[in-house]
Coordinates of C-alpha atoms and ligand atoms in Angstrom, one line a residue:
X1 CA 19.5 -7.8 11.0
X2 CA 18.7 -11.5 10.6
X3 CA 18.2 -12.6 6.9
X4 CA 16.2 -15.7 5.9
X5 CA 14.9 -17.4 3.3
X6 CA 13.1 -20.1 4.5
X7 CA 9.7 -19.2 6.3
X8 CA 10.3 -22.1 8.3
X9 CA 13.6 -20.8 9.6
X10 CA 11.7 -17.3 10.3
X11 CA 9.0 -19.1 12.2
X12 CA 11.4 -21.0 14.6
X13 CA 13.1 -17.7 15.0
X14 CA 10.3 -15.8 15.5
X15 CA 9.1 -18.3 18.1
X16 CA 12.0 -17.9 20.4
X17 CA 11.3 -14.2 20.5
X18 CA 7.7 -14.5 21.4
X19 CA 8.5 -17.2 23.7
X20 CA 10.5 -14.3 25.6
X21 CA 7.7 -12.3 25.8
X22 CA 8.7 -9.8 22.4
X23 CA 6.2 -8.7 20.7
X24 CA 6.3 -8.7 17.1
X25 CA 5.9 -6.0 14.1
X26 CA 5.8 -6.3 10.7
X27 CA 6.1 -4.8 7.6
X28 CA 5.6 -6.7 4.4
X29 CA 6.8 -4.7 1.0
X30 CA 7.8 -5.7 -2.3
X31 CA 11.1 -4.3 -1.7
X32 CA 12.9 -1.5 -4.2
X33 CA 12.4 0.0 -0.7
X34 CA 12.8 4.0 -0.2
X35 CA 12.4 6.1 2.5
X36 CA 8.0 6.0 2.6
X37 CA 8.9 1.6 3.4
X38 CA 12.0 2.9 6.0
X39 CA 9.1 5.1 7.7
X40 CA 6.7 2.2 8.4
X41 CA 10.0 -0.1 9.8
X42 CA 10.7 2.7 12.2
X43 CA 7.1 3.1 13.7
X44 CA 7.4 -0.7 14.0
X45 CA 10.4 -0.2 16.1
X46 CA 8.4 2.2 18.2
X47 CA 5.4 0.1 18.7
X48 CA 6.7 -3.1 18.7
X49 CA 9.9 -5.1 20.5
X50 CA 10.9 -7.4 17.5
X51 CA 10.8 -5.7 13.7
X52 CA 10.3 -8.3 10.7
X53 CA 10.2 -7.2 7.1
X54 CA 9.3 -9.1 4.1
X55 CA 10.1 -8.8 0.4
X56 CA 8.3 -10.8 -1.9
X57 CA 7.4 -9.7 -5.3
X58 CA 3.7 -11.5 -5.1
X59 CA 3.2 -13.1 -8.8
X60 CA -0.7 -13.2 -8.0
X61 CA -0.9 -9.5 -8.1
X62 CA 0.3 -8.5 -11.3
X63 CA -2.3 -8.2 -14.0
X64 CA 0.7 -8.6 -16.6
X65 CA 3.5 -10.5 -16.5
X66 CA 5.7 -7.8 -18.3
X67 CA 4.7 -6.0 -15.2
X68 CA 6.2 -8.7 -12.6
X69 CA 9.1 -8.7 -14.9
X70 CA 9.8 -5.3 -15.0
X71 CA 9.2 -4.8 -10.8
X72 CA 12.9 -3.2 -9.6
X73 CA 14.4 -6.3 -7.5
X74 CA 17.1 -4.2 -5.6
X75 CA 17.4 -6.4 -2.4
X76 CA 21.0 -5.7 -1.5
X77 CA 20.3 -1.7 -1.4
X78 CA 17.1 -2.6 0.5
X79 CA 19.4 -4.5 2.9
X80 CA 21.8 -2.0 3.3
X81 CA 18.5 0.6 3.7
X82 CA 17.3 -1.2 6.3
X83 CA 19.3 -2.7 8.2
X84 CA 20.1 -0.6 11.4
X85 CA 16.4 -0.8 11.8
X86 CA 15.3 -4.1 11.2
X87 CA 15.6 -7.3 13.4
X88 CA 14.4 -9.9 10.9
X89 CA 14.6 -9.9 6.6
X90 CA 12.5 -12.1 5.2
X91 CA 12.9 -12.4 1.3
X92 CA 12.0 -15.6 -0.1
X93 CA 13.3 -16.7 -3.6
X94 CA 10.7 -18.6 -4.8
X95 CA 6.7 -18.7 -4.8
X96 CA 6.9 -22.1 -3.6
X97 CA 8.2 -21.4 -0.2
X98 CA 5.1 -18.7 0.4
X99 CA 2.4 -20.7 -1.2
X100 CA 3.5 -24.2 -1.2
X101 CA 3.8 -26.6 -4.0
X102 CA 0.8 -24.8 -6.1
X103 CA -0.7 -21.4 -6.0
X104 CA -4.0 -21.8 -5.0
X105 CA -5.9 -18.7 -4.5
X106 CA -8.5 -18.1 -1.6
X107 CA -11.7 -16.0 -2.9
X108 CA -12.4 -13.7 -0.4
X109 CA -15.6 -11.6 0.4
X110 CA -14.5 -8.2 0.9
X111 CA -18.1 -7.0 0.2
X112 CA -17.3 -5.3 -3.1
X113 CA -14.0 -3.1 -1.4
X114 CA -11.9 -4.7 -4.3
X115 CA -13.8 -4.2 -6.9
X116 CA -13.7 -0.3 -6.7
X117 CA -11.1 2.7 -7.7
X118 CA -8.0 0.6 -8.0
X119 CA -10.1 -2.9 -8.5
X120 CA -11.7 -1.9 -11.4
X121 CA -8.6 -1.3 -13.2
X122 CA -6.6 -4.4 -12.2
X123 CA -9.1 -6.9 -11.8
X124 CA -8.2 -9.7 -9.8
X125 CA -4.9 -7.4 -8.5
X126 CA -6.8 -7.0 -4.3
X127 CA -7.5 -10.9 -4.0
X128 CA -4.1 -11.8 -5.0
X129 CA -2.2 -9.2 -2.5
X130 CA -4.7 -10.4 0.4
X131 CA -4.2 -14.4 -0.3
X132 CA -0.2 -13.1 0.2
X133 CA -0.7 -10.9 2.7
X134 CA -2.9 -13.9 5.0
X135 CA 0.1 -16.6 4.1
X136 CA 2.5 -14.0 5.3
X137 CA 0.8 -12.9 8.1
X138 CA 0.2 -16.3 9.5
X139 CA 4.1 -17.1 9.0
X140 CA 5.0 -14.2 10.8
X141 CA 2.1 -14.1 13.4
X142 CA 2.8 -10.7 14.3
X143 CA 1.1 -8.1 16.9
X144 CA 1.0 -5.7 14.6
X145 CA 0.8 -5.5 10.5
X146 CA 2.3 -1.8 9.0
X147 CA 0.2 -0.6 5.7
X148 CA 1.2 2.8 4.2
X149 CA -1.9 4.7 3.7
X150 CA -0.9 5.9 0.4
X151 CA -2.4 2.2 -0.6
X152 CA -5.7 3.5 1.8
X153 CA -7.8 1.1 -0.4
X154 CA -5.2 -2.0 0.3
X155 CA -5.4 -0.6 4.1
X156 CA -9.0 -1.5 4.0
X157 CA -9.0 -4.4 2.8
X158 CA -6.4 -5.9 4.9
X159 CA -8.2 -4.5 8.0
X160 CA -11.3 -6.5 6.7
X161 CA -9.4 -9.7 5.7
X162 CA -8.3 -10.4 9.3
X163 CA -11.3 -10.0 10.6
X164 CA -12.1 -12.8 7.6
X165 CA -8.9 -14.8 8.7
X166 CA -9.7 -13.9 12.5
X167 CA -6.0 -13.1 13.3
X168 CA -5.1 -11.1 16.0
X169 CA -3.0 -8.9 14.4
X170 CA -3.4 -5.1 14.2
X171 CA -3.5 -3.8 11.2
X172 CA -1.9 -0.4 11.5
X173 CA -2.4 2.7 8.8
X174 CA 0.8 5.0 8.5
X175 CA 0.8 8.4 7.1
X176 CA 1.8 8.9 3.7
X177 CA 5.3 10.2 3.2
X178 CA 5.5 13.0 0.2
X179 CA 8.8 14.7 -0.7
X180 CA 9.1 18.3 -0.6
X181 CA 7.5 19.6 -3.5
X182 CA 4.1 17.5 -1.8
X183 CA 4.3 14.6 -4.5
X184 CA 3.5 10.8 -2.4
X185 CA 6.7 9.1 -2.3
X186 CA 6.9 5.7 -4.1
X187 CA 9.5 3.5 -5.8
X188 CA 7.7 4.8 -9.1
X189 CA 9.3 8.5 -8.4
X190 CA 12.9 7.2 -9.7
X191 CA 11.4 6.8 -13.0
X192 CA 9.7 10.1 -13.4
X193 CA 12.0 12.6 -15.2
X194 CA 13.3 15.7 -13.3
X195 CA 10.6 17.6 -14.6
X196 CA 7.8 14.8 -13.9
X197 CA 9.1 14.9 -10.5
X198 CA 8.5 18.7 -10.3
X199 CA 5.1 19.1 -12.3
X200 CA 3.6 16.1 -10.4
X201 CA 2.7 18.1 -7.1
X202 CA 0.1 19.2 -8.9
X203 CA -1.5 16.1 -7.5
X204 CA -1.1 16.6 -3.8
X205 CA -1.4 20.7 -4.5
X206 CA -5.2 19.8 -6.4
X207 CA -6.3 16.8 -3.0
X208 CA -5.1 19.8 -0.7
X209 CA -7.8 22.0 -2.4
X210 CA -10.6 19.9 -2.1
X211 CA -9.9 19.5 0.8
X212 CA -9.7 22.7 1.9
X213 CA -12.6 24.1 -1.0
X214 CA -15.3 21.1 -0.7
X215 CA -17.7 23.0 0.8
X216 CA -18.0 25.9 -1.5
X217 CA -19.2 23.4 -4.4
X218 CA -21.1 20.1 -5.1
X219 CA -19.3 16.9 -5.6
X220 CA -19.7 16.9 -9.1
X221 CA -18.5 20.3 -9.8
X222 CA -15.5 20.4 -7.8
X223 CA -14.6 16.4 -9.5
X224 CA -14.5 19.1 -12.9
X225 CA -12.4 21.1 -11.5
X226 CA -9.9 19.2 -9.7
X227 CA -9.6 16.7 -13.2
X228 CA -9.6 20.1 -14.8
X229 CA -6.3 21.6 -12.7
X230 CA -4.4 18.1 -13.1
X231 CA -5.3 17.2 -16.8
X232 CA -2.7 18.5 -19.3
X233 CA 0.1 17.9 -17.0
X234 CA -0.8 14.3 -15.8
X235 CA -2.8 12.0 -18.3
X236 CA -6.0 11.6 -15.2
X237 CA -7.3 8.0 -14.8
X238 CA -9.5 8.3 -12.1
X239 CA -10.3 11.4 -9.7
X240 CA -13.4 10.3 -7.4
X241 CA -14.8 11.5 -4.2
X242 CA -16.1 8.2 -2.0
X243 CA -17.3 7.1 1.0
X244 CA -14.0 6.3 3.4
X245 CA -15.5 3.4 4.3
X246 CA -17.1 1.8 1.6
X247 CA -15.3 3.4 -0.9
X248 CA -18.4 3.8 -2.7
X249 CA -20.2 7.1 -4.2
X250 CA -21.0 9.9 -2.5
X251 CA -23.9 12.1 -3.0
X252 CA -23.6 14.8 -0.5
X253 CA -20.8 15.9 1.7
X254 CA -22.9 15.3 4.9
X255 CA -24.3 11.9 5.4
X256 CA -20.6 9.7 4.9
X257 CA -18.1 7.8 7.0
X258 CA -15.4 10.2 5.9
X259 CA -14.4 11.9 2.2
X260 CA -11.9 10.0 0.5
X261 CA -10.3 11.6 -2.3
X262 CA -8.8 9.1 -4.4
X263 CA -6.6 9.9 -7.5
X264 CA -4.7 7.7 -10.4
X265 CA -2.6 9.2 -13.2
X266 CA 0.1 8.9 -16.2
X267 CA 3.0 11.1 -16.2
X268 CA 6.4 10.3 -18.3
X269 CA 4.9 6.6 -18.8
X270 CA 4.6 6.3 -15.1
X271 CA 1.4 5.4 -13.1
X272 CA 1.1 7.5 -10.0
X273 CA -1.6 7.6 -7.1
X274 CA -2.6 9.8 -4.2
X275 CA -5.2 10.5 -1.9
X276 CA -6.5 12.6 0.9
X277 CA -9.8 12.2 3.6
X278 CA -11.1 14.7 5.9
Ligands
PAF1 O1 2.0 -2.9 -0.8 C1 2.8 -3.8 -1.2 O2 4.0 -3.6 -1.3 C2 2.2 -5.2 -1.5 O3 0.9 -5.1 -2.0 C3 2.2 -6.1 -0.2 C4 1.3 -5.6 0.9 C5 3.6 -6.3 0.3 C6 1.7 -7.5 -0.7 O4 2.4 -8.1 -1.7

């Protein structure tokens, strides 16, 4: 594995490759990588002849700046993590080199996608991962673009900001990895206690009976219950029932592009989120 810096270095790099005809995947993260980031690098490497990560903990993201503080930096275990299965690292030390001299962000029109579930409790968070996620995508001009679908509502979005940008790329949704016990693996998981860790499949036990339930009650009703099985083990921020597609209210269980279960929650201090559509 190749690592770099400098996104001028990458793109010469990355030139030569596609000059030989390679096509190119890519997986941008944050890094603090585990085995749910390892996943999405691997279907790269099946679907795609060159594999470029990225870690870049984007500033324009964070609604605090306690938050960006705090974010794990870890890059020589992600290294090590990744390295049999990676051709390219990109980690750049400084904003600079991603956004140029100054930060200006791009306001895109996602239609109102951002401003729902996740949106409406970190304002501003979706239009600062897309402006980073269209700089990096038009560094690394790949075929192909890896999103975990854990993040199904950043999935969207990026799907709908290259059609803004009108990049090639394919944006490509991966199946969300969840340890034994069901709970959605994330970096977060190290800081649950052993118990957290236990008591939180409740979360993906309660989407999998929706899921498999819906149709014995109304939306409303089986919202209740759902919040009802969770609350008292997790502190529930959200549990809503949307539109796949728009990510907007549902009224019925017919008449939708899909059921999109979307969850947000508290456990030992720790924010945790999940979801399920059928
Ligand atoms: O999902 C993430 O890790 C980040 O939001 C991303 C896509 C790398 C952009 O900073």
């Amino acid at each position: 594995m190749k690592f770099t810096s400098s996104s001028q270095e990458l793109k010469s790099l990355l030139k030569s490759e596609q000059d030989k005809g390679k096509s190119i995947g890519f997986v941008p993260t944050m890094g603090a990588l585990h085995s749910g980031h390892l996943s999405l690098i691997k279907q790269a490497q099946k679907e795609c002849d060159i594999v470029v990560c990225s870690i870049f903990v984007n500033p324009t993201q964070f609604n605090e700046k306690s938050d960006l503080e705090k974010y794990p930096r870890t890059i020589e275990a992600d290294k090590n993590l990744i390295k049999n299965y990676c051709d390219y690292l990109f980690a750049p030390e400084t904003a600079e080199e991603v956004y140029g001299d100054k930060i200006e962000l791009i306001e895109f029109d996602f239609g109102g996608l951002e401003n729902e579930l996740e949106g409406e409790f970190r304002p501003g968070h979706f239009q600062g991962m897309a402006n980073v996620v269209s700089l990096l995508l038009k560094i690394v001009t790949p075929d192909k673009a890896f999103f975990g679908l854990k993040d199904y509502q950043q999935y969207k979005i990026v799907c709908r900001l290259v059609e803004i940008i009108k990049l090639k790329t394919e944006i490509v949704g991966c199946t969300i990895i969840r340890e034994e016990n069901g709970l959605a693996r994330s970096s977060r998981n190290e800081l649950l206690s052993e118990k957290g860790r236990e008591v939180a499949s409740v979360i993906s036990y309660t989407l999998n009976y929706i899921k498999k339930y819906h149709a014995h009650f109304s939306i409303t009703e089986i919202q209740e219950k759902a919040k009802a099985m969770i609350q008292g083990i997790l502190e529930v921020e959200y549990l809503e029932i949307r539109d796949a597609e728009t990510l907007k209210n549902i009224t019925s269980w017919e008449n939708n592009n899909g059921v999109f279960v979307s969850f947000a929650g508290m456990i030992d201090g720790v924010r945790l989120i999940d979801n399920i559509r059928f």
